[in-house]
PDB file of C-alpha atoms in Angstrom:
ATOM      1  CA  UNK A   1      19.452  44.521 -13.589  1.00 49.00           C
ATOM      2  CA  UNK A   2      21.661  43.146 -10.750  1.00 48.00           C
ATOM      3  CA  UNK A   3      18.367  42.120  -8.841  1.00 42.00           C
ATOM      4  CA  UNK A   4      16.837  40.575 -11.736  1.00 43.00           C
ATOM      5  CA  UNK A   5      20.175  38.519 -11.780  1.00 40.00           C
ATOM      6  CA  UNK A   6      19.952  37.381  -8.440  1.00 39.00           C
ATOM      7  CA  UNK A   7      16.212  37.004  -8.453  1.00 34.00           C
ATOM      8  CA  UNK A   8      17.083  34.354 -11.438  1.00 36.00           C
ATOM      9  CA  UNK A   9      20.313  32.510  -9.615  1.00 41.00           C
ATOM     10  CA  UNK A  10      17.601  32.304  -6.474  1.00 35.00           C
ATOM     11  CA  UNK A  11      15.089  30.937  -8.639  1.00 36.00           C
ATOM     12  CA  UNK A  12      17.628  28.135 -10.427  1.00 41.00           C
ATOM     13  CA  UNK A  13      19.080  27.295  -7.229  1.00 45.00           C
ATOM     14  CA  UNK A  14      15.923  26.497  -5.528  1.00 47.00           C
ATOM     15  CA  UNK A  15      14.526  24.278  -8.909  1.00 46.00           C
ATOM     16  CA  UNK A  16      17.407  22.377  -8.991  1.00 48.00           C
ATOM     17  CA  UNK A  17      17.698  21.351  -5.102  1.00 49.00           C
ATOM     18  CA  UNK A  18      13.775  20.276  -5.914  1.00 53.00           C
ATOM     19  CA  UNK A  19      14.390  18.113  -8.788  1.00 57.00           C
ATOM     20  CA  UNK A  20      17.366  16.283  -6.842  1.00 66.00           C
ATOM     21  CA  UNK A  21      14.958  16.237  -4.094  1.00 69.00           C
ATOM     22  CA  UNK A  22      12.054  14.461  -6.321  1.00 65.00           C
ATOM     23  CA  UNK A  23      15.101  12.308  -8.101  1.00 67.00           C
ATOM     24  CA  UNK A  24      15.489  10.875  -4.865  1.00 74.00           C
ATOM     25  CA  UNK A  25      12.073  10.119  -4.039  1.00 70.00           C
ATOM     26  CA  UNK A  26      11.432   8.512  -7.151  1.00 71.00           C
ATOM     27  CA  UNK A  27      14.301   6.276  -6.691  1.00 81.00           C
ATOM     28  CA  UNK A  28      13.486   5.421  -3.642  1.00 92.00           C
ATOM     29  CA  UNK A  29      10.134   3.688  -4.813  1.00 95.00           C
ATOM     30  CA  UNK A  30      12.496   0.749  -6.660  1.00 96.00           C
ATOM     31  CA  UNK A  31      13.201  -0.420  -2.979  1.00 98.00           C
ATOM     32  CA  UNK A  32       9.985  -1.500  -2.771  1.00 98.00           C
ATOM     33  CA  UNK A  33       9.193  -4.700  -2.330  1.00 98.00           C
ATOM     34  CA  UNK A  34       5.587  -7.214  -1.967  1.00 98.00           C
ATOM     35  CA  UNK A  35       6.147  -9.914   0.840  1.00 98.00           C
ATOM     36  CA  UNK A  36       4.551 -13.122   0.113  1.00 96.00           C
ATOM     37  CA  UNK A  37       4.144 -16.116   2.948  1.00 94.00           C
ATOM     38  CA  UNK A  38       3.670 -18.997   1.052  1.00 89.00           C
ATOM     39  CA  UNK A  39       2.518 -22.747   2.418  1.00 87.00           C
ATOM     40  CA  UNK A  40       3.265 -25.366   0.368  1.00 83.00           C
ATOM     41  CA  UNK A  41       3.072 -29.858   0.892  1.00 79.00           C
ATOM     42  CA  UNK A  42       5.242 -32.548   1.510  1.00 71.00           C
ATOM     43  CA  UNK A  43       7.540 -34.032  -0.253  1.00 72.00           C
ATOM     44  CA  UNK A  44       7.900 -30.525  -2.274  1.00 74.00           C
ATOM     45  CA  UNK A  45      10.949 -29.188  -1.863  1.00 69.00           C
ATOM     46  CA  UNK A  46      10.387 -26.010  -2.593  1.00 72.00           C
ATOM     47  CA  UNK A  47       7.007 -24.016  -3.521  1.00 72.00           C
ATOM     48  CA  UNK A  48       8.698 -23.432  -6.742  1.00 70.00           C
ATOM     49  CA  UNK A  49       8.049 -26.833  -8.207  1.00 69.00           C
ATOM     50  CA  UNK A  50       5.056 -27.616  -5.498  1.00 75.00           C
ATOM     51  CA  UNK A  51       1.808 -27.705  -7.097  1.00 72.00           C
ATOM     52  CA  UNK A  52      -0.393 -28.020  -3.752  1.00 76.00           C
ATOM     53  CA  UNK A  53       0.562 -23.992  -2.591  1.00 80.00           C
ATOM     54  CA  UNK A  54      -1.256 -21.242  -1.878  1.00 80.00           C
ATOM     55  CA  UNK A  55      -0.333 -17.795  -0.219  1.00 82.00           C
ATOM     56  CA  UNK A  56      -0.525 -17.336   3.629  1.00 86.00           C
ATOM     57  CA  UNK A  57      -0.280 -13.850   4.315  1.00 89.00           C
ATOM     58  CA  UNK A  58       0.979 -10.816   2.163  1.00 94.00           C
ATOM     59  CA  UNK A  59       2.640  -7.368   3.052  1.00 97.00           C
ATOM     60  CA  UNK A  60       5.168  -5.036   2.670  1.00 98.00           C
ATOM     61  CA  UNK A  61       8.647  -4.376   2.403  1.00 98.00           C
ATOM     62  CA  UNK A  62      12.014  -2.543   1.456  1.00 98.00           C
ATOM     63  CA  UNK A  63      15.423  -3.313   0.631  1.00 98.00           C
ATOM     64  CA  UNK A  64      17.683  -1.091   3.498  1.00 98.00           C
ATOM     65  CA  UNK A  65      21.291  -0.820   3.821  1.00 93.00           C
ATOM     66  CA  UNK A  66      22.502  -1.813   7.039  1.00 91.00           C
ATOM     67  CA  UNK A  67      26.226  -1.707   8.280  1.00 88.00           C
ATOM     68  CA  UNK A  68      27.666  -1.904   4.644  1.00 91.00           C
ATOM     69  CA  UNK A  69      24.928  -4.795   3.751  1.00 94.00           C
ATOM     70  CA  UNK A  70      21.580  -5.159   1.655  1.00 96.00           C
ATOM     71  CA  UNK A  71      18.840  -6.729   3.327  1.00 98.00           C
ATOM     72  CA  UNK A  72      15.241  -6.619   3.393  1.00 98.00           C
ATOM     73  CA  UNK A  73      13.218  -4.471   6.109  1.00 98.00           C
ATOM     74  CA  UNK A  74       9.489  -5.867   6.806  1.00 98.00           C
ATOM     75  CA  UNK A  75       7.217  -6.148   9.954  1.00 98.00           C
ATOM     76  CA  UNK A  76       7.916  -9.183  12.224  1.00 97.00           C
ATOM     77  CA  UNK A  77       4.352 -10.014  12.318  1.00 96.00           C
ATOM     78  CA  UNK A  78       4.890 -10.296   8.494  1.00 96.00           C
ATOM     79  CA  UNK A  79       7.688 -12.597   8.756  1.00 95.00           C
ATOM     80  CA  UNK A  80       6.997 -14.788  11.175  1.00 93.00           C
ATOM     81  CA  UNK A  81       5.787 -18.320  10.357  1.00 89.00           C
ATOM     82  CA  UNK A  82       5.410 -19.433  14.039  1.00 86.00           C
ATOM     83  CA  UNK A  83       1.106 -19.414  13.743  1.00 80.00           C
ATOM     84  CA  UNK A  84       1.290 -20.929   9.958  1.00 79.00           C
ATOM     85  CA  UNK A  85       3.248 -24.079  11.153  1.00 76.00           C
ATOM     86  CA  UNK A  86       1.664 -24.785  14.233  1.00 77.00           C
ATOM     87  CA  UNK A  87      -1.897 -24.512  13.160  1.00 73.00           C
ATOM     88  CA  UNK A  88      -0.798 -27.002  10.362  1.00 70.00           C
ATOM     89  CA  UNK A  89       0.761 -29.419  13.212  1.00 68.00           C
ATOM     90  CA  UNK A  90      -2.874 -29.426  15.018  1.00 65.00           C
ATOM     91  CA  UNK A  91      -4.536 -29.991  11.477  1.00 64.00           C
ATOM     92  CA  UNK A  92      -2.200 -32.742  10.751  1.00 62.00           C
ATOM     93  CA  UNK A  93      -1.001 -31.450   7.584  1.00 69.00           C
ATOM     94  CA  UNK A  94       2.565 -31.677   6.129  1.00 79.00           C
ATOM     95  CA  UNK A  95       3.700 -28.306   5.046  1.00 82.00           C
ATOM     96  CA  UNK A  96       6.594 -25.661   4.941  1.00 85.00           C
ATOM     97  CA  UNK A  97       6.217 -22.609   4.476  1.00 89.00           C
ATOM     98  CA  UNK A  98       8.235 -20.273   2.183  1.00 92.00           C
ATOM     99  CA  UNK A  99       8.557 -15.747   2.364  1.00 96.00           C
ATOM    100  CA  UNK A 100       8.806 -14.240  -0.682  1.00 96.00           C
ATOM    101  CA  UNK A 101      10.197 -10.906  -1.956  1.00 98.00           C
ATOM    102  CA  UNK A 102       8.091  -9.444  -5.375  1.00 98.00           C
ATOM    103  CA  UNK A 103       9.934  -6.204  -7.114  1.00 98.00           C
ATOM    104  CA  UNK A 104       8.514  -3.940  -9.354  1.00 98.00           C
ATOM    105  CA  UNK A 105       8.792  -5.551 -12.088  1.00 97.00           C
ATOM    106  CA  UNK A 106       7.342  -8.899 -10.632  1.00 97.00           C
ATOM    107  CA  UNK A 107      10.159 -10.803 -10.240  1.00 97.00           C
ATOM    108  CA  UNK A 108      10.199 -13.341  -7.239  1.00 95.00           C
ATOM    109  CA  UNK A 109      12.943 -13.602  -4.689  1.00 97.00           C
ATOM    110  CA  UNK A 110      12.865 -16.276  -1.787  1.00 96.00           C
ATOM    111  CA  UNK A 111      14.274 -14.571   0.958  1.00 97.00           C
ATOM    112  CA  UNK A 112      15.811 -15.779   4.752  1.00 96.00           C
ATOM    113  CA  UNK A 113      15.379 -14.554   8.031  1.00 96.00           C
ATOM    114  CA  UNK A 114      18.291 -13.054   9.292  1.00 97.00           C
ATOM    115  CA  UNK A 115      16.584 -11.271  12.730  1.00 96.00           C
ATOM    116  CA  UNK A 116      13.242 -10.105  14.605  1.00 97.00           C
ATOM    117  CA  UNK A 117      12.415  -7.642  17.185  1.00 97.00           C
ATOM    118  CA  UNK A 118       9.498  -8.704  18.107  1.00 96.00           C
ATOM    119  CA  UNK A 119       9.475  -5.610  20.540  1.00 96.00           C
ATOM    120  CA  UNK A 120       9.339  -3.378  17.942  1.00 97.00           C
ATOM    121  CA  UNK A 121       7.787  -4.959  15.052  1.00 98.00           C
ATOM    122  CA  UNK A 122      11.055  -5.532  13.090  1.00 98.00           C
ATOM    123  CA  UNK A 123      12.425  -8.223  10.924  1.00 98.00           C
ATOM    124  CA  UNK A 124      15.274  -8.223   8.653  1.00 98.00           C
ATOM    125  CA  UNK A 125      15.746 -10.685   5.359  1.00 98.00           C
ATOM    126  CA  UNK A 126      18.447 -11.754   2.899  1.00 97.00           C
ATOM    127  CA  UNK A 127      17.177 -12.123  -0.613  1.00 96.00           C
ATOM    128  CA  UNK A 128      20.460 -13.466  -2.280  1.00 95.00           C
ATOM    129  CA  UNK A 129      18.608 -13.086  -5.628  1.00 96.00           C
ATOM    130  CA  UNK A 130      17.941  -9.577  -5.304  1.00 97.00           C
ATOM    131  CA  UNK A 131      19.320  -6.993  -6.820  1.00 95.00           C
ATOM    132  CA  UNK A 132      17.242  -4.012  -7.093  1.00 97.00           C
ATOM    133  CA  UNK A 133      18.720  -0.417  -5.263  1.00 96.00           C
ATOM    134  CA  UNK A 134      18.741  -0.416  -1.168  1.00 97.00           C
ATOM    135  CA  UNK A 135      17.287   3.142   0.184  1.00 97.00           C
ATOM    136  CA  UNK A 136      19.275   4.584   3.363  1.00 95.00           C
ATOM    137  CA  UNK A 137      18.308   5.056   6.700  1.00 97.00           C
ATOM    138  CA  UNK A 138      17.882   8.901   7.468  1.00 97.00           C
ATOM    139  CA  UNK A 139      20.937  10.691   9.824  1.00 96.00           C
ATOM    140  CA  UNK A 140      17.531  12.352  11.721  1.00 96.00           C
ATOM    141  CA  UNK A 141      14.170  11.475  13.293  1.00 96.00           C
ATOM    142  CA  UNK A 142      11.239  13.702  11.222  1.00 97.00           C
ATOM    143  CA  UNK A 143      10.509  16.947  12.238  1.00 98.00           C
ATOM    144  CA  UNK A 144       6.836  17.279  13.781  1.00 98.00           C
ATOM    145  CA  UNK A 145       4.582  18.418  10.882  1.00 98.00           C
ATOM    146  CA  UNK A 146       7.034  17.231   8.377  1.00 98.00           C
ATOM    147  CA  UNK A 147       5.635  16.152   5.340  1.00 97.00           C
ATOM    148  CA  UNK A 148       6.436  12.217   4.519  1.00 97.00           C
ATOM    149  CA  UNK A 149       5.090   9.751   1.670  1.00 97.00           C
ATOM    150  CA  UNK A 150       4.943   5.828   1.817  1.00 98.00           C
ATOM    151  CA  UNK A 151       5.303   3.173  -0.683  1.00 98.00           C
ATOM    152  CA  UNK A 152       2.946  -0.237   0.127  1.00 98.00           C
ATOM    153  CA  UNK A 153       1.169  -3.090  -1.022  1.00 98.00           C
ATOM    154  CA  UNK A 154      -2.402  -2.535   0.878  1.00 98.00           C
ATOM    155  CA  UNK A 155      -4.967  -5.544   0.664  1.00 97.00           C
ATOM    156  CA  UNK A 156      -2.633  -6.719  -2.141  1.00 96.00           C
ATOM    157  CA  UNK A 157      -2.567  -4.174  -4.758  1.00 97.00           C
ATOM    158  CA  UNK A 158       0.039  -4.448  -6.436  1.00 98.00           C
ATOM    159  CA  UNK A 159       1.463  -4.881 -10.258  1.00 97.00           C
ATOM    160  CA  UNK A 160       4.266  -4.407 -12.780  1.00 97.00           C
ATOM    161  CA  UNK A 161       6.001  -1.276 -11.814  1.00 96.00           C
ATOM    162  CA  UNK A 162       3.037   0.156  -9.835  1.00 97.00           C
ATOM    163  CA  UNK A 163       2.716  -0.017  -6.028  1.00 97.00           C
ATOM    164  CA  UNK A 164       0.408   2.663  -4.573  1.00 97.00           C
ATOM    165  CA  UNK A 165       2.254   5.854  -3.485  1.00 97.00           C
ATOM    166  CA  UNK A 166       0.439   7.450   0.115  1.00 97.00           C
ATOM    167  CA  UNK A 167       1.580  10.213   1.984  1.00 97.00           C
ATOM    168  CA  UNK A 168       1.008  12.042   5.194  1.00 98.00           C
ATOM    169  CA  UNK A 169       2.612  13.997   8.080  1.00 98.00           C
ATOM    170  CA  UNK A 170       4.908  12.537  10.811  1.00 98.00           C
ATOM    171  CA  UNK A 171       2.635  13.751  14.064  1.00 98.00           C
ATOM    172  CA  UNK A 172       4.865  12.690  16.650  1.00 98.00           C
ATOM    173  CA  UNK A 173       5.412   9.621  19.717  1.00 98.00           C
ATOM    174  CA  UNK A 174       2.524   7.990  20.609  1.00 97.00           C
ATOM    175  CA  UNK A 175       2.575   5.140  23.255  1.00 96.00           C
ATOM    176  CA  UNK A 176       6.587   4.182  22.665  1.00 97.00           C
ATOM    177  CA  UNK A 177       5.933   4.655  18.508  1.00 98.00           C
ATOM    178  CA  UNK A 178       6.278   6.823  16.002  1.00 98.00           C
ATOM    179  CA  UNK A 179       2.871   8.288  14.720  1.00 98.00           C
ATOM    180  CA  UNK A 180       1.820   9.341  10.963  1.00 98.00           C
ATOM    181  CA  UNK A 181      -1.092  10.510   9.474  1.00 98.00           C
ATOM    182  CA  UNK A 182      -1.218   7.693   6.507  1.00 98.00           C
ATOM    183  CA  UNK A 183      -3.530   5.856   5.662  1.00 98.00           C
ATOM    184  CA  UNK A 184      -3.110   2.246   6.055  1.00 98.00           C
ATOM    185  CA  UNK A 185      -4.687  -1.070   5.920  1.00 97.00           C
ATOM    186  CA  UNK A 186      -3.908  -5.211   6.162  1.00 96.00           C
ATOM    187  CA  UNK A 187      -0.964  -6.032   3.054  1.00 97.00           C
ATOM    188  CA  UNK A 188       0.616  -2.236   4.495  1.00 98.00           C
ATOM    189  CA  UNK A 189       2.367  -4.074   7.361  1.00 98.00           C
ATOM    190  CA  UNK A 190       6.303  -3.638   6.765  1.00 98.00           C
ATOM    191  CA  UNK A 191       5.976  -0.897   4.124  1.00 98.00           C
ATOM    192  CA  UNK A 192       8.560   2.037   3.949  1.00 98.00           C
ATOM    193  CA  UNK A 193       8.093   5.967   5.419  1.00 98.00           C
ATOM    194  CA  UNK A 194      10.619   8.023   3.483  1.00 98.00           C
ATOM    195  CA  UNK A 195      10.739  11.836   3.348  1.00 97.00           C
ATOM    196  CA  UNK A 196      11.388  13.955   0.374  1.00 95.00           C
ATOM    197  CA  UNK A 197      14.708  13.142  -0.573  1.00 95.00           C
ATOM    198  CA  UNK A 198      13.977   9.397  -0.464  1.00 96.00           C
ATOM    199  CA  UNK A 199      15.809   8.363   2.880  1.00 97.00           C
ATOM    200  CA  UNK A 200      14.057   5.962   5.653  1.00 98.00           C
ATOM    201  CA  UNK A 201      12.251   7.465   8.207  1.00 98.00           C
ATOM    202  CA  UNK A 202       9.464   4.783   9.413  1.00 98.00           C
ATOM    203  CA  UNK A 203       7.748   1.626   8.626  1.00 98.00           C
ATOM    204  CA  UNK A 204       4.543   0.928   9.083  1.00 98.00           C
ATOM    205  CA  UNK A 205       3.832  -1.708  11.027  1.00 98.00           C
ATOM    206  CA  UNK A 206      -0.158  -1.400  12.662  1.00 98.00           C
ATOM    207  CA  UNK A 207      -3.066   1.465  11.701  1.00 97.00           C
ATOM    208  CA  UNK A 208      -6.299   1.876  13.920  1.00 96.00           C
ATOM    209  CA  UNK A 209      -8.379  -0.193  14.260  1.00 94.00           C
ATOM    210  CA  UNK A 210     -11.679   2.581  14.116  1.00 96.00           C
ATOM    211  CA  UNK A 211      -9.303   5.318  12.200  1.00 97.00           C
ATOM    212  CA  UNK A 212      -7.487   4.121   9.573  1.00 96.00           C
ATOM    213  CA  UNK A 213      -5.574   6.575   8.666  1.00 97.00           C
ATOM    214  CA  UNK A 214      -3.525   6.958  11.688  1.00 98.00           C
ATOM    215  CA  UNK A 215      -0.724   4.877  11.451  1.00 98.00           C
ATOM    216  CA  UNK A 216       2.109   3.639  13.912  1.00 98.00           C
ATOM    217  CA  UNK A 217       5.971   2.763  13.269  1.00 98.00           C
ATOM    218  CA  UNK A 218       9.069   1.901  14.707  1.00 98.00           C
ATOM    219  CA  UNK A 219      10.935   4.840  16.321  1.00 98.00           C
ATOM    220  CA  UNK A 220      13.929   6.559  14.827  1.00 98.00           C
ATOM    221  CA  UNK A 221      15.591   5.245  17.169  1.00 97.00           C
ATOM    222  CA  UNK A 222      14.462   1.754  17.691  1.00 98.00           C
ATOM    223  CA  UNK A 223      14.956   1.598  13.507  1.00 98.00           C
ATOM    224  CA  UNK A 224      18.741   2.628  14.169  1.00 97.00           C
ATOM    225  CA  UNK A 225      18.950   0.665  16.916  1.00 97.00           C
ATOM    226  CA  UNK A 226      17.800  -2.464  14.793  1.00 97.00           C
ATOM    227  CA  UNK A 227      19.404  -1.722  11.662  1.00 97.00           C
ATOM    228  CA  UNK A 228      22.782  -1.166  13.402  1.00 95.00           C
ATOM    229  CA  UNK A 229      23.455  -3.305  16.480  1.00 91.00           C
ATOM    230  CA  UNK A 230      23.961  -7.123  16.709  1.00 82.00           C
TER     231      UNK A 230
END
């Protein structure tokens, strides 16, 4: 009888750390956010009420806390406008260029560059309009073999509270990165890595080019250092 007991309180214990475990996860998916690069004419002054626009680019994001703050995480190749502006100068054109945050439920938030890291792929928004939840940064660096899942926007697809849900296993550094068996493709740039109780691990920023499901991020490391440091 006393072992049947304990067998139970074993049994309880372990469902319940689970389901806080998959509460987590789940939450963590609200984070998620589509980036948009959008080009619109002079004399608009904003792509809101421009009707000459058209999107740029597309990818990835997440809302992040960092030092006491909400911000938005994305690749820097995602937020840059540098290429946009200058191949309109040598056209001749007249355009700015706007970035975009999408949430689940479709809403659209312009957002602001706050910093890039070009070094490591890293870029870091304000989306004053924002307000879904911001995921945390995990304490630790994955564990080799460690099961991981990602949330991301690839070639687009994307709707009202549905964003494709991948997953794969954190394989280790690779050439200064952090490698992970996930599949990934163009519109995956800037999208979150977060292990099973929802906490940042990665980003994706770049997949290869003949294997596309072999994935690199950011480091640990290089996302603490980012996240953290003036």
């Amino acid at each position: 009888m006393r072992f049947i007991l304990l067998l139970f309180a074993f049994l309880l214990t372990t469902s319940c750390s689970h389901h806080n475990n998959y509460t987590r996860f789940v939450n963590s998916r609200q984070s998620f956010v589509k980036i948009e690069m959008i080009a619109y004419k002079y004399p608009c002054e904003s792509s809101v009420d421009c009707p000459d626009t058209f999107i740029v680019a597309s990818g990835s994001g997440v809302r992040v806390m960092a030092k006491g703050k909400k911000y938005v995480l994305t690749a820097e190749h995602v937020c840059d406008t540098t290429e946009v502006t200058l191949a309109a100068l040598e056209a001749g054109a007249d355009i700015n260029v706007d970035i975009y945050a999408i949430d689940l439920e479709q809403n659209r938030h312009k957002l602001d560059t706050v910093k890039k890291e070009p070094r490591f792929d890293l870029c870091l928004l304000r989306g004053p309009t924002l307000s879904i939840p911001a995921v945390r940064l995990s304490p630790r660096r994955p564990e080799i073999g460690e099961q991981v899942y990602n949330f991301a926007s690839p070639v687009g697809i994307y709707g009202y509270n549905m964003a494709p849900i991948l997953d794969g296993y954190y394989s280790g550094p690779y050439r200064g990165h952090a490698a992970y068996t996930i599949p990934a493709i163009g519109g995956s740039s800037g999208s979150p890595i977060v292990n099973k109780g929802g906490m940042l691990v990665g980003m994706i920023h770049s997949v290869h080019n003949k294997f596309p499901y072999f994935s690199l991020s950011p480091t640990h490391e290089a996302l603490v250092y980012f996240l953290f440091t003036d």
